[in-house]
CSV table of C-alpha atoms and ligand atoms in Angstrom, one decimal:
chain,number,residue,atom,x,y,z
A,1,UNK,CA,-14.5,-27.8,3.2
A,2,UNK,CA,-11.7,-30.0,2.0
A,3,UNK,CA,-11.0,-29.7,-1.5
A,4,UNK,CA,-10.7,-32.4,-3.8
A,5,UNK,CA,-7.4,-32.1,-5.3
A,6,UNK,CA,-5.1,-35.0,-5.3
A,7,UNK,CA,-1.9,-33.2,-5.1
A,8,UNK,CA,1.5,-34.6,-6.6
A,9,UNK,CA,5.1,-32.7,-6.6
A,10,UNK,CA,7.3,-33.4,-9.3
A,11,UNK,CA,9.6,-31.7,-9.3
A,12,UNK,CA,9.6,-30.0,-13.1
A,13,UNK,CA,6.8,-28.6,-11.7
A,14,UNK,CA,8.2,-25.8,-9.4
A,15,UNK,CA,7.7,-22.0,-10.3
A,16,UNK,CA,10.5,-20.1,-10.5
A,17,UNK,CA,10.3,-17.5,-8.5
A,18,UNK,CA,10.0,-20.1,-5.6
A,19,UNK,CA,8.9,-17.3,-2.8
A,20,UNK,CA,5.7,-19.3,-0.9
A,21,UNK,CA,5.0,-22.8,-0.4
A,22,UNK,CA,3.0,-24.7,-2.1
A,23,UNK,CA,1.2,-28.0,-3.5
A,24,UNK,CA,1.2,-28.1,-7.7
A,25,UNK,CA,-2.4,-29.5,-8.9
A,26,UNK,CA,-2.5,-33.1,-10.4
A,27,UNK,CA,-0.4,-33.2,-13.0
A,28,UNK,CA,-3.4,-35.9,-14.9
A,29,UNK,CA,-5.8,-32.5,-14.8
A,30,UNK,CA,-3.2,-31.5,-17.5
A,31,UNK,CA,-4.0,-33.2,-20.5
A,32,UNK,CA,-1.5,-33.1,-23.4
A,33,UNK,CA,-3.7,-30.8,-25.2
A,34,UNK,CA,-3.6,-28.5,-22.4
A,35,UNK,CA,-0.1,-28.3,-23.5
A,36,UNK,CA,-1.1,-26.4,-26.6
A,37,UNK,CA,-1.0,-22.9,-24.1
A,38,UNK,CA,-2.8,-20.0,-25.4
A,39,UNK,CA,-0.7,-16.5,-25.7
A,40,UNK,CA,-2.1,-13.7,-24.1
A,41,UNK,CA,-2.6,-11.0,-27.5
A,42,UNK,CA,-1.4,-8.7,-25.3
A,43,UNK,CA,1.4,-9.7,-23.9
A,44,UNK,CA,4.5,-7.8,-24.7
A,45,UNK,CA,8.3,-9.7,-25.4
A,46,UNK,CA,10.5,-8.5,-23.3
A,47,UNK,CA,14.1,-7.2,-24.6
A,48,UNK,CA,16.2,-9.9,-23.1
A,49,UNK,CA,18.1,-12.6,-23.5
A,50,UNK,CA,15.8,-16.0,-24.1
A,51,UNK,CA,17.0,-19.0,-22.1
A,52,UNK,CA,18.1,-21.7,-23.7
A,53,UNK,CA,14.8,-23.7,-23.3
A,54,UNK,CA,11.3,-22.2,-24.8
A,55,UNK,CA,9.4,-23.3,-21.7
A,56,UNK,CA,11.6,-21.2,-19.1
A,57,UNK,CA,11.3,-18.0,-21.4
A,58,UNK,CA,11.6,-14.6,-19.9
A,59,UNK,CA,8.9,-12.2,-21.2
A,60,UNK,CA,7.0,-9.3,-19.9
A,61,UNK,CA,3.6,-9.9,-19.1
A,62,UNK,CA,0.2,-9.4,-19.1
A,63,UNK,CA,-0.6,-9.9,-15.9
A,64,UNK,CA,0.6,-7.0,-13.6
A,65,UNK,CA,1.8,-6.0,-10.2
A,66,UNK,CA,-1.1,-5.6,-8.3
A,67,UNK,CA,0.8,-2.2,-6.5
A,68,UNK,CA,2.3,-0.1,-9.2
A,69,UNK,CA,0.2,-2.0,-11.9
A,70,UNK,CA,3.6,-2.6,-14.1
A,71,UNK,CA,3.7,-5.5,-16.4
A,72,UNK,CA,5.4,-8.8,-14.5
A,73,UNK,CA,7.8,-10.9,-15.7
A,74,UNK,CA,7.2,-13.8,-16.3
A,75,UNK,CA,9.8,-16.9,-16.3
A,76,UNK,CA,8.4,-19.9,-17.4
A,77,UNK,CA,6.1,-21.3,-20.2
A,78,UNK,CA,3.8,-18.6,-21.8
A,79,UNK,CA,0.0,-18.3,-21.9
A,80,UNK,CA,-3.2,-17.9,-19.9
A,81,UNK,CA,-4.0,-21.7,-18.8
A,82,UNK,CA,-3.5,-23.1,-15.6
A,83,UNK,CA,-0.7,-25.7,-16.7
A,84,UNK,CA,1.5,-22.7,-17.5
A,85,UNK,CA,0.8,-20.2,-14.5
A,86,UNK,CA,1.1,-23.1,-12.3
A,87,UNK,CA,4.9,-23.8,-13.7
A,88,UNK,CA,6.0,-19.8,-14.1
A,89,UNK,CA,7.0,-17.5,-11.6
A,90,UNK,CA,6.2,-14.0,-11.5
A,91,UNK,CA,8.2,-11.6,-10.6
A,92,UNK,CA,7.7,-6.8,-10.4
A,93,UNK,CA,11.2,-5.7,-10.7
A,94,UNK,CA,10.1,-1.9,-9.6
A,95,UNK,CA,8.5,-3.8,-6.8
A,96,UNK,CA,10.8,-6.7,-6.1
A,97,UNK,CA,8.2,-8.7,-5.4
A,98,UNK,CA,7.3,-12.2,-6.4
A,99,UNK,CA,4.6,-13.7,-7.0
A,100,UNK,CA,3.5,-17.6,-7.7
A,101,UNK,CA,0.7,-20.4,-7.9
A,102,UNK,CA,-0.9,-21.0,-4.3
A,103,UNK,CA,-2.4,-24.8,-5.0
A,104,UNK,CA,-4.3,-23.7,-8.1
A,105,UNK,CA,-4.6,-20.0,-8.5
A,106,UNK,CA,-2.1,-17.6,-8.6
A,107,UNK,CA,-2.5,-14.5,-5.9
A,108,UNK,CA,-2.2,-11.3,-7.4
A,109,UNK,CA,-3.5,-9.5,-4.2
A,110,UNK,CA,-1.2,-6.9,-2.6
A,111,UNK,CA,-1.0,-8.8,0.8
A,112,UNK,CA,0.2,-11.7,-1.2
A,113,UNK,CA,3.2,-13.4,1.0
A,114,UNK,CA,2.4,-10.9,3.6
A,115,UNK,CA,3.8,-12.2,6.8
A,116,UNK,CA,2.4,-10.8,9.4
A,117,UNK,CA,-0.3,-8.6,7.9
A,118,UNK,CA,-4.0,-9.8,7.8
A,119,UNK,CA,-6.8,-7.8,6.3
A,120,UNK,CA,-10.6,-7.7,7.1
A,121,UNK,CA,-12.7,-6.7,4.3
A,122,UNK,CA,-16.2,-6.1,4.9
A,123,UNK,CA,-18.8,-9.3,5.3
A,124,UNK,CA,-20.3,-8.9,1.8
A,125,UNK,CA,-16.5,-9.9,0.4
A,126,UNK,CA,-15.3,-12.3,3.8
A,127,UNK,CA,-18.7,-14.2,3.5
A,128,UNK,CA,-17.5,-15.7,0.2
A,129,UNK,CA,-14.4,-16.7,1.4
A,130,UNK,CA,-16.2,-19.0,3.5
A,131,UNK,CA,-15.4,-23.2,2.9
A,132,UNK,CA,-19.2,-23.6,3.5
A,133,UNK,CA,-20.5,-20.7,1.4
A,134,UNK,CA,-17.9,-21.6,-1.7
A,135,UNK,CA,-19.2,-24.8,-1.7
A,136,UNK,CA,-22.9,-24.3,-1.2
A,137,UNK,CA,-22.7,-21.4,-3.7
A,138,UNK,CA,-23.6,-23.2,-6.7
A,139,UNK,CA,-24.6,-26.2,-5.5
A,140,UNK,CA,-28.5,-24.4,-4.1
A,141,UNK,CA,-27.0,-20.5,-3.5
A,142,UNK,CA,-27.1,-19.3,-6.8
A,143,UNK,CA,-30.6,-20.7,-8.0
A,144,UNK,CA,-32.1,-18.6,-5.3
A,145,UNK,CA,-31.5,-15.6,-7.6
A,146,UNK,CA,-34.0,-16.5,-9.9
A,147,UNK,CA,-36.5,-15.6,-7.0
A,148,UNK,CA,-35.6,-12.0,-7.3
A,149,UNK,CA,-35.7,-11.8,-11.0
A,150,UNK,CA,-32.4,-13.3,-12.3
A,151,UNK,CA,-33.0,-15.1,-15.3
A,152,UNK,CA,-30.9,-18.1,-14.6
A,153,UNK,CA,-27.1,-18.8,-16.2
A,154,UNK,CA,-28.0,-20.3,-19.4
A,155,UNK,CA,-30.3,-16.8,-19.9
A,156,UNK,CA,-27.4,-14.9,-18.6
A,157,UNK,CA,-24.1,-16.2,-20.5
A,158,UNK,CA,-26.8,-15.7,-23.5
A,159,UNK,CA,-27.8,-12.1,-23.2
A,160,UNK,CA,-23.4,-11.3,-21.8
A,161,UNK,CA,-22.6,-12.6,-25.2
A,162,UNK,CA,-24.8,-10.4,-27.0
A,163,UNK,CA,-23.2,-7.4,-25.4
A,164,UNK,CA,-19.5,-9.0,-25.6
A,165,UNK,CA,-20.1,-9.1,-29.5
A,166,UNK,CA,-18.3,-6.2,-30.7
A,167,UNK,CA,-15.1,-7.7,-28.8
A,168,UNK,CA,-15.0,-11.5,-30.0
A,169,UNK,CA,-11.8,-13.1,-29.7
A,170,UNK,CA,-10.0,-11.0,-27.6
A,171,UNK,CA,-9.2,-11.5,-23.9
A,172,UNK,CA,-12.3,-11.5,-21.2
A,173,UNK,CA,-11.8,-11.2,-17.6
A,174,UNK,CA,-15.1,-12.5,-15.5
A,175,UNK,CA,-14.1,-10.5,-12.0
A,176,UNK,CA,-15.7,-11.9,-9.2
A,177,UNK,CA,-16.2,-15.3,-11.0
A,178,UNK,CA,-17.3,-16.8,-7.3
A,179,UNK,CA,-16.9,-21.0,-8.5
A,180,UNK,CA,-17.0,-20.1,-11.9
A,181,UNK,CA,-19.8,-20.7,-13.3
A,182,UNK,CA,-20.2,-17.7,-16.2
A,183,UNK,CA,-16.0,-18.6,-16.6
A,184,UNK,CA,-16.6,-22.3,-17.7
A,185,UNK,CA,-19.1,-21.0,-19.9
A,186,UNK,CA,-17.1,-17.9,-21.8
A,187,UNK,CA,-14.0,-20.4,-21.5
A,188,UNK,CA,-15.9,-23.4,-23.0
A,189,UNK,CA,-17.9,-21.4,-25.7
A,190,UNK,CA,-14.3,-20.8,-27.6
A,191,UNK,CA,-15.5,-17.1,-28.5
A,192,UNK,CA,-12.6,-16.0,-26.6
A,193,UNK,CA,-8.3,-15.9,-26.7
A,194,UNK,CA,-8.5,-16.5,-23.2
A,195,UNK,CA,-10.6,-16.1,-19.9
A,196,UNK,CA,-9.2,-15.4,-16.7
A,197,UNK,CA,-11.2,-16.0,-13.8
A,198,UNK,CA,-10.4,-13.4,-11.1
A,199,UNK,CA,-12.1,-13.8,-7.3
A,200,UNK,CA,-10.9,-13.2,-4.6
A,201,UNK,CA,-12.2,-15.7,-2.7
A,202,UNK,CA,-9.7,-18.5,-2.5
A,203,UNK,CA,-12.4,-21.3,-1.8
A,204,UNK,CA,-14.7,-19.7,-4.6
A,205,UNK,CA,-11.4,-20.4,-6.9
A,206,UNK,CA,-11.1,-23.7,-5.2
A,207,UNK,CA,-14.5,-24.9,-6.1
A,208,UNK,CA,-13.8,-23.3,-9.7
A,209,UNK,CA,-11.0,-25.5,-10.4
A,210,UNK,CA,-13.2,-29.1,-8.6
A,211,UNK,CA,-15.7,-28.0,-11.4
A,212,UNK,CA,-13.6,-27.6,-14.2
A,213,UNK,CA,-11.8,-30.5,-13.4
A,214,UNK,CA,-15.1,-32.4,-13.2
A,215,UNK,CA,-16.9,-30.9,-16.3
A,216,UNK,CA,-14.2,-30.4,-19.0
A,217,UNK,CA,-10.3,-31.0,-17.7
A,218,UNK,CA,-9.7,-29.6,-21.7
A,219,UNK,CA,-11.2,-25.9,-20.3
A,220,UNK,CA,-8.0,-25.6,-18.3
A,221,UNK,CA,-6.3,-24.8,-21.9
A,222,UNK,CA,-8.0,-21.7,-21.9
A,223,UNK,CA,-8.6,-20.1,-18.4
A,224,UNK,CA,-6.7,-19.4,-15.6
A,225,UNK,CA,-7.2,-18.2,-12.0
A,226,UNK,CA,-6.4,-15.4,-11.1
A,227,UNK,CA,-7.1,-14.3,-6.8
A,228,UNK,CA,-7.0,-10.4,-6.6
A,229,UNK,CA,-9.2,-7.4,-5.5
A,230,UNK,CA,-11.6,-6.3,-8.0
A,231,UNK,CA,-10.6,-2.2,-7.1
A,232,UNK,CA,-7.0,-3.4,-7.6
A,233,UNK,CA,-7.0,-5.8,-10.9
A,234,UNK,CA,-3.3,-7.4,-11.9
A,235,UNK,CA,-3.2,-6.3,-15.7
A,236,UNK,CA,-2.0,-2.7,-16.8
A,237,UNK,CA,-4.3,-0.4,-17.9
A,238,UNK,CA,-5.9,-0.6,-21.0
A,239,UNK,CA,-5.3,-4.3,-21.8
A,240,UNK,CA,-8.3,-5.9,-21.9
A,241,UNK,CA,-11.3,-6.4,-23.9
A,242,UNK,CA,-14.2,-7.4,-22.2
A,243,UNK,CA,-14.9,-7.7,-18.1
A,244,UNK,CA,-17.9,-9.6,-16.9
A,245,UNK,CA,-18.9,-9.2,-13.3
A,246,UNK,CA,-22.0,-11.7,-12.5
A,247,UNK,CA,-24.0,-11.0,-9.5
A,248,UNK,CA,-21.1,-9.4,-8.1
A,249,UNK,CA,-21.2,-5.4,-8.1
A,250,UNK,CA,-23.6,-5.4,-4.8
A,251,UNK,CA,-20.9,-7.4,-2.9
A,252,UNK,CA,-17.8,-4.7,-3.7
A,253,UNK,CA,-16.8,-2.7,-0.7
A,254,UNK,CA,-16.0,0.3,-2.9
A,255,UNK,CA,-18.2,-0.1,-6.4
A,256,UNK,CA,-16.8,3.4,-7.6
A,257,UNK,CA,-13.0,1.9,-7.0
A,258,UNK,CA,-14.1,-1.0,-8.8
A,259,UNK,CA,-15.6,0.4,-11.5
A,260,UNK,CA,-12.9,3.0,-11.8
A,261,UNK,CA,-10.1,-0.1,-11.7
A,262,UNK,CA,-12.2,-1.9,-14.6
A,263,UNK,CA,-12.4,1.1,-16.7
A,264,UNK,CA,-8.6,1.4,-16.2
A,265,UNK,CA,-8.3,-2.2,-17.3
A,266,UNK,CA,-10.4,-1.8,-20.5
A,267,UNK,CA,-9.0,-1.0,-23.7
A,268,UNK,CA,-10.4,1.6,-26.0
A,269,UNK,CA,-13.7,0.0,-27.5
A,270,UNK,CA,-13.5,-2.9,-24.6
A,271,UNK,CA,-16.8,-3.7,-22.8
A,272,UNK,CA,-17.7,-4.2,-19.4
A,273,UNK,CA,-21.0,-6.8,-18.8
A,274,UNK,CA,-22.4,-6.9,-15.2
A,275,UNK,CA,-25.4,-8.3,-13.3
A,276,UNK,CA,-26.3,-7.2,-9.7
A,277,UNK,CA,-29.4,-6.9,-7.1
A,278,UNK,CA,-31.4,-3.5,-7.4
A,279,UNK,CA,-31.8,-1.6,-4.5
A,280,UNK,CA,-35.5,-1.2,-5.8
A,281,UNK,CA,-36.7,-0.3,-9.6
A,282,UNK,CA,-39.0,2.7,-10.8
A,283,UNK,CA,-42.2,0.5,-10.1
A,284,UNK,CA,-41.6,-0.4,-6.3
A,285,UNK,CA,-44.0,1.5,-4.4
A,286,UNK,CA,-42.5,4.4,-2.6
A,287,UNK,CA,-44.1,2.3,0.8
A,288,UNK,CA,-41.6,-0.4,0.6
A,289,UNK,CA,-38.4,1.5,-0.4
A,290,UNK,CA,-37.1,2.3,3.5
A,291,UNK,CA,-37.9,-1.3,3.9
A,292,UNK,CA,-35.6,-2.2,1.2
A,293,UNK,CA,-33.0,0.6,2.0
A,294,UNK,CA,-32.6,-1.3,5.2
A,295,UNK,CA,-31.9,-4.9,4.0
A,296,UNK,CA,-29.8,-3.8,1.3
A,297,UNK,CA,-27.1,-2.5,4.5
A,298,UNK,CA,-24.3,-4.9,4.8
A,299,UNK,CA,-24.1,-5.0,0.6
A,300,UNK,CA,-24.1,-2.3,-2.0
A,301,UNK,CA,-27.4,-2.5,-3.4
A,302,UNK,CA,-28.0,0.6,-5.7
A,303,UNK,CA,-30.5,2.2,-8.1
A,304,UNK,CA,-30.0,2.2,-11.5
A,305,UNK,CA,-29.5,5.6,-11.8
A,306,UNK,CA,-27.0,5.3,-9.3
A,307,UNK,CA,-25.1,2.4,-11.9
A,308,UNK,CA,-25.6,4.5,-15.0
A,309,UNK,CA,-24.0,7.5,-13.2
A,310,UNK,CA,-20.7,5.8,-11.6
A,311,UNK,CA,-20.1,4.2,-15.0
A,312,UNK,CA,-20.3,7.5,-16.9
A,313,UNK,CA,-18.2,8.9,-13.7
A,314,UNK,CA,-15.6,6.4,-14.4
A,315,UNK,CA,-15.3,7.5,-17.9
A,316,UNK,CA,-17.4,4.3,-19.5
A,317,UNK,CA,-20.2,5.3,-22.6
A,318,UNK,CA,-22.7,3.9,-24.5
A,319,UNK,CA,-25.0,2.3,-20.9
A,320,UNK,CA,-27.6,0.2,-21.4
A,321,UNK,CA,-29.2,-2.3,-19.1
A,322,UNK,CA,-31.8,-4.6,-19.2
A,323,UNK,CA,-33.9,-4.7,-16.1
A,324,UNK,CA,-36.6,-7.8,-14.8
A,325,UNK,CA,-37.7,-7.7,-10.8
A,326,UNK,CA,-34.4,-6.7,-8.7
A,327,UNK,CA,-32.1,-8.2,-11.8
A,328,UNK,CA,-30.1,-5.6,-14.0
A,329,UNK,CA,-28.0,-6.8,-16.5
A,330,UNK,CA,-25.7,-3.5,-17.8
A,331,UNK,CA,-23.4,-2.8,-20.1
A,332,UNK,CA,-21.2,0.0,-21.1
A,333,UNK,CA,-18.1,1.0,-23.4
A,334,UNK,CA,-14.4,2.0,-22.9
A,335,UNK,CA,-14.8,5.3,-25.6
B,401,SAM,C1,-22.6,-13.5,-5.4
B,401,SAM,S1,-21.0,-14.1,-5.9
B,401,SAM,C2,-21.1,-14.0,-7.7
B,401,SAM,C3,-20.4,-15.2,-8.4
B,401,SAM,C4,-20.6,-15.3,-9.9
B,401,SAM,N1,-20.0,-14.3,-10.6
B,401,SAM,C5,-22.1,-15.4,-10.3
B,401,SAM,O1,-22.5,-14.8,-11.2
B,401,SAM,O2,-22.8,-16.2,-9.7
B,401,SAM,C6,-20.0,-12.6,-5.6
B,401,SAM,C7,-18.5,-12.8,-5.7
B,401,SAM,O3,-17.9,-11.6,-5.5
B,401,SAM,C8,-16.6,-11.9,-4.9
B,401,SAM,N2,-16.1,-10.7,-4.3
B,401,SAM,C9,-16.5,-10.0,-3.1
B,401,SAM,N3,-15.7,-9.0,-2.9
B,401,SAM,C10,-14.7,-9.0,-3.8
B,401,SAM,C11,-13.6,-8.2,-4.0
B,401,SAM,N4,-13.2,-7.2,-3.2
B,401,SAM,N5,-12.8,-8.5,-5.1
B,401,SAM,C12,-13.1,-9.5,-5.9
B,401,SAM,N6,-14.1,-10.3,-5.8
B,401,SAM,C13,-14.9,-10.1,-4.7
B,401,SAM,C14,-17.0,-12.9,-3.9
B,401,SAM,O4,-15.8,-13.6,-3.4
B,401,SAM,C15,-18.0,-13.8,-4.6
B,401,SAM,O5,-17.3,-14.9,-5.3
């Protein structure tokens, strides 16, 4: 599916750690307001000398290297928006590796500028990297949900926000953010210093930006896209506050690594909100279990006990959960 970017290349647009190719997004998406970046309240100045001008400033950063999890650095303008990842360039000194803006996310995932290498990951991850699926996702996908007890995204972002209250203005990640619907939403609501979409889909992030480019261009001030693996996030631990994962744990190829890498992620008190298909509840008759045991195959459809238990085994407290059909909406704490 061809994506609808209209692509310019000026060229004070370049990252600057120029490793890959690329194509910079429309520099009209950038609004002057956009301009007004938003620093990361985590992000850590860096001991060295600043370069004469304040947009090609050296500073450690909040994202990280996505292999030995160290803060990057970062040369170019601060802050989480797509404007000023799009013009930086990212770079791990333990590493050596570099890192930069592919079209209109930047690819924090280990094989990133790989060569030669290619990995498979199983079919409930390589299905969304599909054209066709990222574009049909939230445009009939999605609203099947409410079939299985999914209360719809307006029901959702409401009942997320009530669990993401103790950690208001700080820094939320929505992992798996597919085209982003729940990110518009936390970015647009302005309860947050910054949103980060993370997927690692890179036509999901595709039809993320076509949307937020359609709905609000202003949104770009205050979310930025982030392509990486959800048991291998880019920040270092313990800086961030709140992690939503919409309809996404049942698609992980490793929940416990995932689950494990968020907990790493969240700071003390920080909150992770997710949503995700039942295997089957309490009140489905022991008859059609095997039945459901045997659809649920190619994803990781669990229990709830089975949820509660690998977010206590990642060290998370406080669970709760609200359940309705196959729908579970749980939350749980960073002690
Ligand atoms: C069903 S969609 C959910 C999208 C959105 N959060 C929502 O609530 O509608 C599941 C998403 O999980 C993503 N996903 C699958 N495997 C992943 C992985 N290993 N790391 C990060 N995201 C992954 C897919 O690309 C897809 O966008």
């Amino acid at each position: 599916m061809a994506c609808s970017l209209s692509f310019l290349s000026p060229s004070n647009l370049r990252p600057r750690f120029p490793q890959f190719r690329q194509s910079p997004p429309s520099s009209s998406f950038f609004s002057s307001r956009s301009r007004l970046s938003i620093q990361a309240s985590s992000a850590i100045a860096l001991d060295l000398p600043e370069t004469t001008s304040k947009t090609s400033a050296v500073q450690k950063d909040l994202l990280a290297c996505p292999i030995c999890y160290e803060p990057l650095i970062r040369r170019g303008p601060p802050g989480l928006n797509l404007e000023a990842i799009y013009r930086s360039g990212f770079k791990c000194k333990t590493c050596n590796k570099s890192y930069s803006s592919k079209n209109i996310y930047l690819d924090l995932t280990v094989t990133a500028g790989s060569e030669e290498y290619a990995e498979i990951k199983p079919t409930s991850t390589e299905l969304f990297r599909s054209p066709f699926v990222s574009f049909l996702y939230e445009r009939g996908w999605r609203q099947n949900f409410n079939r299985s007890g999914f209360p719809g995204p307006e029901e959702e972002f409401k009942m997320a926000q009530e669990y993401f209250k103790p950690v208001e203005g700080g820094l939320l990640v929505d992992v798996s953010c597919g085209s982003g619907l729940f990110s518009r939403k936390f970015a647009k609501c302005g309860t947050y210093s910054g949103v980060i979409a993370l997927d690692f889909s890179e036509n999901m992030l595709r039809q993320c930006y076509d949307f937020t480019k359609k709905e609000d261009p202003t949104l770009s001030n205050n979310l930025a896209l982030v392509r990486a693996d959800v048991a291998r996030l880019p920040f270092p631990p313990a800086s961030i506050d709140a992690i939503h994962a919409g309809a996404a744990l049942h698609c992980w190829p490793s929940p416990s690594n995932a689950i494990a890498d968020i907990a790493r992620t969240l700071r003390s008190g920080g909150i992770f909100v997710g949503t995700t298909f039942l295997r089957y509840t309490s009140s489905t008759s022991p008859l059609i279990r095997p039945l459901r045991e045997r659809i649920a195959q190619p994803y990781s459809y669990l229990i709830e006990e089975e949820i509660e238990d690998l977010c206590k085994s990642c060290g998370l407290v406080d669970y709760s959960s609200k359940v309705q059909q196959s729908f579970i909406m749980f939350s749980a704490r960073k002690p």
